[in-house]
Tab-separated table of N, CA and C in Angstrom:
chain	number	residue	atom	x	y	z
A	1	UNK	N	131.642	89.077	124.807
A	1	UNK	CA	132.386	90.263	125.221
A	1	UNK	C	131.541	91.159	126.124
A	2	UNK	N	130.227	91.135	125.642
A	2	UNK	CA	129.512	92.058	126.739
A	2	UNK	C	129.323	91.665	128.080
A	3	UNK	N	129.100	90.150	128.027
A	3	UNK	CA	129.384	89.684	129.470
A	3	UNK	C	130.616	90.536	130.497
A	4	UNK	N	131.431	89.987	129.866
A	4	UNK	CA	133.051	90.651	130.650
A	4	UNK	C	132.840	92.090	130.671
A	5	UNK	N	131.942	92.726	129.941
A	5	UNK	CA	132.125	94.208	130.019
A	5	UNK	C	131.300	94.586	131.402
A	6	UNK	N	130.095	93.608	131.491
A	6	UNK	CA	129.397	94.174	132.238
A	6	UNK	C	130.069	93.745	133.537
A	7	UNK	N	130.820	92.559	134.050
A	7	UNK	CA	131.183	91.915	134.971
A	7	UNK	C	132.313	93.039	135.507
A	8	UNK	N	133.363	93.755	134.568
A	8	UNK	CA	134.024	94.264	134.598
A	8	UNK	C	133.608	96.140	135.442
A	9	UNK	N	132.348	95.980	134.519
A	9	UNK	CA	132.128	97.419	135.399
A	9	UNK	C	131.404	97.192	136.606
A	10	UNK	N	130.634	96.266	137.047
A	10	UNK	CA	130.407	96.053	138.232
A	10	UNK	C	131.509	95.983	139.113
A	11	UNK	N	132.430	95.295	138.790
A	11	UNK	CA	133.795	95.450	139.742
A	11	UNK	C	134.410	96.602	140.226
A	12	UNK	N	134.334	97.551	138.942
A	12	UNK	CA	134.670	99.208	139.221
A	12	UNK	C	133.889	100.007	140.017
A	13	UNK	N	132.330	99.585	140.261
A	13	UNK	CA	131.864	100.247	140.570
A	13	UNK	C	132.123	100.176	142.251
A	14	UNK	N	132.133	98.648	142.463
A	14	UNK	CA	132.383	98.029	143.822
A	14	UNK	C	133.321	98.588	144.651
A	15	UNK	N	134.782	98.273	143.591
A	15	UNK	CA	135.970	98.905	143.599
A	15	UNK	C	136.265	100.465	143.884
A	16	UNK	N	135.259	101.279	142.723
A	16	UNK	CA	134.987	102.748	143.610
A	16	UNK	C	134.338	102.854	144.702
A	17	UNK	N	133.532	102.062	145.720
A	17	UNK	CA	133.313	102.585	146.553
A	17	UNK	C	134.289	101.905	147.726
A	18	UNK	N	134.473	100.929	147.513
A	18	UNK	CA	135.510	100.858	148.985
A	18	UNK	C	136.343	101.590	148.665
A	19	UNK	N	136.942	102.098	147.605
A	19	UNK	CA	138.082	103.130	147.566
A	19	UNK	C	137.615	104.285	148.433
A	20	UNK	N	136.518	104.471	148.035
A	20	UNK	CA	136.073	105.981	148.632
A	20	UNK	C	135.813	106.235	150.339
A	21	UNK	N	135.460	104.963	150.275
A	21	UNK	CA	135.507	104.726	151.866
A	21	UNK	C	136.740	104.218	152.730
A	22	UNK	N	137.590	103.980	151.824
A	22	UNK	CA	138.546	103.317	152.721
A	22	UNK	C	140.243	104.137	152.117
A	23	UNK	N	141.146	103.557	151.622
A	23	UNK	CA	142.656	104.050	151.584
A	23	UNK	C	142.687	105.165	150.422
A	24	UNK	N	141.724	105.302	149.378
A	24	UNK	CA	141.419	106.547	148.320
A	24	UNK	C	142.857	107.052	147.542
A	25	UNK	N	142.416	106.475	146.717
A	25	UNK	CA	143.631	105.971	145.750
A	25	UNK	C	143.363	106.797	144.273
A	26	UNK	N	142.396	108.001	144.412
A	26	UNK	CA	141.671	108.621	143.607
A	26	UNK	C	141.209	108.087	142.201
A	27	UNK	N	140.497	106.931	142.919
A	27	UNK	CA	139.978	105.778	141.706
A	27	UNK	C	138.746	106.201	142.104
A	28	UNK	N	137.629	107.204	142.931
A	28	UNK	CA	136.661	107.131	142.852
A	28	UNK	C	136.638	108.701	142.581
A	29	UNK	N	137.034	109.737	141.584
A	29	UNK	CA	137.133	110.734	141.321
A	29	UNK	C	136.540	110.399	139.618
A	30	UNK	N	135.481	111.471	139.312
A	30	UNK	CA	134.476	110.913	137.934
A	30	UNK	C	135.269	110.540	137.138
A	31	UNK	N	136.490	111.962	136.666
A	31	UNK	CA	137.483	111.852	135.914
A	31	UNK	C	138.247	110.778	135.196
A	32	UNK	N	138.711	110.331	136.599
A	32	UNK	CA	139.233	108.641	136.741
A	32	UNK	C	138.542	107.359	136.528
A	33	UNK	N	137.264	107.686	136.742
A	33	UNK	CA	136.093	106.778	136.762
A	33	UNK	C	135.596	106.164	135.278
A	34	UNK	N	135.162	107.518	134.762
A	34	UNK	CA	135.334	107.489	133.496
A	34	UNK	C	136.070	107.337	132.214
A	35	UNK	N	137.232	107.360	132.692
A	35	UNK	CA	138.240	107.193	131.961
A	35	UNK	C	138.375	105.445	132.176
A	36	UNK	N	138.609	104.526	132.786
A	36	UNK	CA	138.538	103.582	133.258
A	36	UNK	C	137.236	102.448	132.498
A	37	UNK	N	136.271	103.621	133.008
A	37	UNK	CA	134.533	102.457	132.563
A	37	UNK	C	134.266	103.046	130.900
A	38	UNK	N	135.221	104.120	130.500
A	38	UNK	CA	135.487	104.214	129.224
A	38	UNK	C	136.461	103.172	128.483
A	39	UNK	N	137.158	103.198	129.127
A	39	UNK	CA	138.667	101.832	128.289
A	39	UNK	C	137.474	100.423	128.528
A	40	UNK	N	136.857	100.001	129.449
A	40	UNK	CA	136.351	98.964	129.804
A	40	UNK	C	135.069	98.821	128.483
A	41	UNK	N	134.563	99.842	128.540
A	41	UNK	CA	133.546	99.626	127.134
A	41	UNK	C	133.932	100.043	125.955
A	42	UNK	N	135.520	100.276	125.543
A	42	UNK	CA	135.765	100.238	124.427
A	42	UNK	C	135.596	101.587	123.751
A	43	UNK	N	135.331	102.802	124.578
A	43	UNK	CA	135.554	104.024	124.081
A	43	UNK	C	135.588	104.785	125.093
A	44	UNK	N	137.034	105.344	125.430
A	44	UNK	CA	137.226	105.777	126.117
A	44	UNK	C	137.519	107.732	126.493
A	45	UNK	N	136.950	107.894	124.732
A	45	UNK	CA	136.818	109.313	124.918
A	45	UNK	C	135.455	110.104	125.103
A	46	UNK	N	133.736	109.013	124.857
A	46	UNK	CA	132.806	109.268	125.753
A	46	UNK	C	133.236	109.182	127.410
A	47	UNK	N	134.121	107.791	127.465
A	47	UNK	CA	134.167	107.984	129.353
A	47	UNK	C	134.485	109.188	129.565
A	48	UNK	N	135.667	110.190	129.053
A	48	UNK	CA	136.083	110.833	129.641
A	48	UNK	C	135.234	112.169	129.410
A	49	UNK	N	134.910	111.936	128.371
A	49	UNK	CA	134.020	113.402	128.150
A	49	UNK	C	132.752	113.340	129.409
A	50	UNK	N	131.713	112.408	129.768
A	50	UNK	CA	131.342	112.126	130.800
A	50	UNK	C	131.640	112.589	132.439
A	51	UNK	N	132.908	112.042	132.463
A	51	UNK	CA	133.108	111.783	133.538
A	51	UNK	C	133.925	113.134	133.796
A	52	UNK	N	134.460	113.998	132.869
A	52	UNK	CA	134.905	115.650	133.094
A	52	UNK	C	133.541	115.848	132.846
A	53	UNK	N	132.016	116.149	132.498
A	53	UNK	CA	130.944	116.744	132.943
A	53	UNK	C	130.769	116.827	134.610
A	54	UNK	N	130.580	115.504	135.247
A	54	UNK	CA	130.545	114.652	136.171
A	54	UNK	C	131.440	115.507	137.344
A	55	UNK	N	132.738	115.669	136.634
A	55	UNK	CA	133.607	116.320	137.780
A	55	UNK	C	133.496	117.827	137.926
A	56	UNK	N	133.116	118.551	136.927
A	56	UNK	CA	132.537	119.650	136.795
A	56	UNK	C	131.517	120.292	137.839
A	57	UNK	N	130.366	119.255	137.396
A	57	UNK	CA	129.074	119.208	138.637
A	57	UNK	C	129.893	119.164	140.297
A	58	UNK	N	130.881	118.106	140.310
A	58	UNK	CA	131.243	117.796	141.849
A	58	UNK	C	132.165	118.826	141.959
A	59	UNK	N	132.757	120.010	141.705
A	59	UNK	CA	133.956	120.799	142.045
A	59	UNK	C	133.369	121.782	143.502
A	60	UNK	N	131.966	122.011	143.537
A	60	UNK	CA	132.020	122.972	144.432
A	60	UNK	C	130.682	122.031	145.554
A	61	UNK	N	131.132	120.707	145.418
A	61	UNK	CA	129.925	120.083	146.174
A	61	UNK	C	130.821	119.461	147.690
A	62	UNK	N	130.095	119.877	148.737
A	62	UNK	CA	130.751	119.156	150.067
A	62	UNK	C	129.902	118.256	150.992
A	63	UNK	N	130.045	117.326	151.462
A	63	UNK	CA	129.067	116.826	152.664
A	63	UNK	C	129.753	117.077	153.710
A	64	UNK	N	129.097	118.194	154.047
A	64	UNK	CA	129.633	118.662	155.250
A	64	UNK	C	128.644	118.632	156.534
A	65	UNK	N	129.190	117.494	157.512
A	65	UNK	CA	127.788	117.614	158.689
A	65	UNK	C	127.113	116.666	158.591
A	66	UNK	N	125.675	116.689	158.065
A	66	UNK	CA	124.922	115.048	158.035
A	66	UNK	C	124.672	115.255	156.676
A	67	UNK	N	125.026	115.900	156.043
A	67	UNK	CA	124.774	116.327	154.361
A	67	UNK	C	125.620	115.454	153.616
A	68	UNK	N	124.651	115.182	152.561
A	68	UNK	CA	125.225	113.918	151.639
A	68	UNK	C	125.273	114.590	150.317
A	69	UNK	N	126.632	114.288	149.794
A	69	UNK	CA	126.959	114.688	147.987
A	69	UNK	C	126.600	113.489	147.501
A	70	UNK	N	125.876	113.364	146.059
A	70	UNK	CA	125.958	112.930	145.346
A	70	UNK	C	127.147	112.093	145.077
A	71	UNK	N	126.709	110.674	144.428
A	71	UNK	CA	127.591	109.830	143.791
A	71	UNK	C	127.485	109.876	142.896
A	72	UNK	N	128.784	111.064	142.001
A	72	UNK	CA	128.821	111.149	140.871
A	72	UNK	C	129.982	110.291	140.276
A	73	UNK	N	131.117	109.652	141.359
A	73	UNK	CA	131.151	108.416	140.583
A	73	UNK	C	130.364	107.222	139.549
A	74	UNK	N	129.016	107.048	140.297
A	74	UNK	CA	128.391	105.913	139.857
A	74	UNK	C	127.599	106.408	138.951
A	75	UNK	N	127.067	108.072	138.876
A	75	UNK	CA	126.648	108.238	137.868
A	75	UNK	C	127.284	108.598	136.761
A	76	UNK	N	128.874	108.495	136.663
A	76	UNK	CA	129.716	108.142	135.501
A	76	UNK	C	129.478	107.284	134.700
A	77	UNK	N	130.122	106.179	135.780
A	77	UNK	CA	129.811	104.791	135.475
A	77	UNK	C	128.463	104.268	134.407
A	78	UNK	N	127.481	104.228	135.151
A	78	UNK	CA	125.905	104.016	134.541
A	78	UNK	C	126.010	105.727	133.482
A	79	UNK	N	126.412	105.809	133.514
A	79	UNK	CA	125.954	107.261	132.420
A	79	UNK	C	127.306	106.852	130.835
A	80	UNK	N	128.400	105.658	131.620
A	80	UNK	CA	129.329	105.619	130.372
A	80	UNK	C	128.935	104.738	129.774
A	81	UNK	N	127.957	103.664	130.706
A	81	UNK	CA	127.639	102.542	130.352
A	81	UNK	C	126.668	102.649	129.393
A	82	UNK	N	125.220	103.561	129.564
A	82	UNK	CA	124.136	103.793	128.866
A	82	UNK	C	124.536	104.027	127.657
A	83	UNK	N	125.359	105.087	127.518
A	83	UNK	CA	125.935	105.642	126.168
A	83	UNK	C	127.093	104.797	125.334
A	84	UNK	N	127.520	104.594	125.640
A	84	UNK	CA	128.662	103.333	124.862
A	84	UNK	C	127.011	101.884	124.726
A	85	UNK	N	126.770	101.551	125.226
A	85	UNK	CA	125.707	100.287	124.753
A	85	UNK	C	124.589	100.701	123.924
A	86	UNK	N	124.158	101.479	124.354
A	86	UNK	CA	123.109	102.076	123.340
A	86	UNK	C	123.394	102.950	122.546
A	87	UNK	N	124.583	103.234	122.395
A	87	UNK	CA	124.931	104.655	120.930
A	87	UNK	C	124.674	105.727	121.218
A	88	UNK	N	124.058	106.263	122.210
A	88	UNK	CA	123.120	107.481	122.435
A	88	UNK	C	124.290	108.649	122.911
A	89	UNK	N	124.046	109.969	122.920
A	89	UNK	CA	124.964	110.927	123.370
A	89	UNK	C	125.533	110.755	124.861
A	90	UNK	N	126.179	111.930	124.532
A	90	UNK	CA	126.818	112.179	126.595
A	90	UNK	C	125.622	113.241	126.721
A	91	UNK	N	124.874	113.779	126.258
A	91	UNK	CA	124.058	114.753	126.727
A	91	UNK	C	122.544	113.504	127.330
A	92	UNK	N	121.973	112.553	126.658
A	92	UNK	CA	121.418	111.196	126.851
A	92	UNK	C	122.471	110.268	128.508
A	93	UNK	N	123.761	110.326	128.532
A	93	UNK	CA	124.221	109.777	129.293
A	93	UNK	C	124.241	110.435	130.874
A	94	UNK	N	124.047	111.942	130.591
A	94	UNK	CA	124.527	112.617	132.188
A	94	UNK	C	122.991	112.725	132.390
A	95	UNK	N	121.933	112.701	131.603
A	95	UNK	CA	120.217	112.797	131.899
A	95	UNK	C	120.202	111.701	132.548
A	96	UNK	N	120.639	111.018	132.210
A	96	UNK	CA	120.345	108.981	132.755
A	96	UNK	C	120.792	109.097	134.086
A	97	UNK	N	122.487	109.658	134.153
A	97	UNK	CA	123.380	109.717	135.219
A	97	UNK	C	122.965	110.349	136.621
A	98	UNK	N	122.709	111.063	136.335
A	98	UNK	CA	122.361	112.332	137.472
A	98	UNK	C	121.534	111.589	138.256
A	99	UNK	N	120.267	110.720	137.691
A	99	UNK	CA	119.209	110.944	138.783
A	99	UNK	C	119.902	109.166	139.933
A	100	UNK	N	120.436	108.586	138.360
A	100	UNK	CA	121.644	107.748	139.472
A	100	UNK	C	122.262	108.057	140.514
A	101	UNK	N	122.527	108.825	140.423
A	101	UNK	CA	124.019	109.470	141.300
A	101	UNK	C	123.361	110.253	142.517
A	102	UNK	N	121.963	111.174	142.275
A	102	UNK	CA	121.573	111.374	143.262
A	102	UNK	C	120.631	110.150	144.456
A	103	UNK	N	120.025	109.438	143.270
A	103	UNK	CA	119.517	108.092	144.323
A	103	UNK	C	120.549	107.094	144.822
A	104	UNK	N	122.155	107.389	144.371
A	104	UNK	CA	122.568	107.110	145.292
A	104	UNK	C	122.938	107.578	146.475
A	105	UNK	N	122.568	108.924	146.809
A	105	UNK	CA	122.819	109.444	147.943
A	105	UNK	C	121.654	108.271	149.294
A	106	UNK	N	120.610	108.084	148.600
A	106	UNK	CA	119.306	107.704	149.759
A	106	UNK	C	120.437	106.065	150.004
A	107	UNK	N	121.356	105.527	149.179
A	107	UNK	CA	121.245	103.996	148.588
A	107	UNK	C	122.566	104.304	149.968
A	108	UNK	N	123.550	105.394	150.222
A	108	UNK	CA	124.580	104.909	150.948
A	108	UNK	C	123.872	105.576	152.202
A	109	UNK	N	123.214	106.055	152.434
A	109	UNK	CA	122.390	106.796	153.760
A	109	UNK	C	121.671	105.116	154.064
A	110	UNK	N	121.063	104.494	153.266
A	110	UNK	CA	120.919	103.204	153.713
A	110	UNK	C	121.823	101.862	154.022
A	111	UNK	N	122.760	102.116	153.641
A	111	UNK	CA	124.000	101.439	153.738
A	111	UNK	C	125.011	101.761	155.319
A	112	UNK	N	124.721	103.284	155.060
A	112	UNK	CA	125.430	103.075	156.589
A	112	UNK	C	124.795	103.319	157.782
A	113	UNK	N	123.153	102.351	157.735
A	113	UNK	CA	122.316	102.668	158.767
A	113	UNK	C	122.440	101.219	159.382
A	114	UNK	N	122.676	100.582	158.087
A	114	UNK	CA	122.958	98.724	158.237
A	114	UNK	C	124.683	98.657	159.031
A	115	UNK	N	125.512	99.438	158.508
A	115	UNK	CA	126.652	99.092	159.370
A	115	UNK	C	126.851	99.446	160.057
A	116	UNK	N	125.706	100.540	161.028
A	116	UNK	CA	125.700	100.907	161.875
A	116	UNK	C	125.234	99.660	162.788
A	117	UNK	N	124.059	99.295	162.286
A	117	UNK	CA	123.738	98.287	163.344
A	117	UNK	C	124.114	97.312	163.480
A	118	UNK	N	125.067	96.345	162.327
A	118	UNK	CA	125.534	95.066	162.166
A	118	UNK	C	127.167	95.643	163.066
A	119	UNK	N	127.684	96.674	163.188
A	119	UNK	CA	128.751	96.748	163.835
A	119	UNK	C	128.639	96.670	165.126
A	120	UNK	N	127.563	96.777	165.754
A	120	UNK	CA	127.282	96.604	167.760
A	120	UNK	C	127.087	94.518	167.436
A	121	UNK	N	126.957	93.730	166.882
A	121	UNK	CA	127.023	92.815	167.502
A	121	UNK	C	128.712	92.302	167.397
């Protein structure tokens, strides 16, 4: 079962970001996120408690310009995941989360330096 769990949230996570980048179907909103990678690990009222922290943090955040917000999707995700597998709190899960969510800011700043350049050939 943990196999499929983990296979399963990798998909979501995938799944949240082309959403976010592409037709946004507000599947990459924490809220939603969590609620989701909560049903997927079998408790879905840490996801959500999580992932309303999560949306909390993002209410007054913008990338506006060359400024990058946080992916507090993914630090849902990895923050629902930590805590549902290891037992540990949501206060243990958004410590874990956060520094996720901000190293993913450097992870899509590197991502769209590559499709920058793989799109000219």
């Amino acid at each position: 079962m943990e196999v499929i769990q983990n296979i399963l949230i990798v998909i979501l996570a995938g799944y949240m970001t082309v959403d976010q980048n592409g037709p946004v179907v507000l599947s990459w909103f924490s809220v939603i996120v969590g609620m989701i990678s909560g049903l997927i690990m079998g408790d879905m009222n840490t996801g959500l408690m999580i992932g309303g922290t999560f949306q909390l943090m993002s209410l007054g955040v913008a990338a506006l310009g060359g400024a990058s917000a946080p992916n507090y999707g993914l630090a849902t995700i990895i923050g629902t995941f930590i805590a549902v597998r290891t037992g540990t709190g949501v206060d243990a899960a958004i410590a874990v989360g956060l520094p996720v969510g901000l190293l993913a800011i450097q992870l899509e700043v590197v991502v769209r330096i590559h499709i920058n350049f793989i799109s000219d050939f």
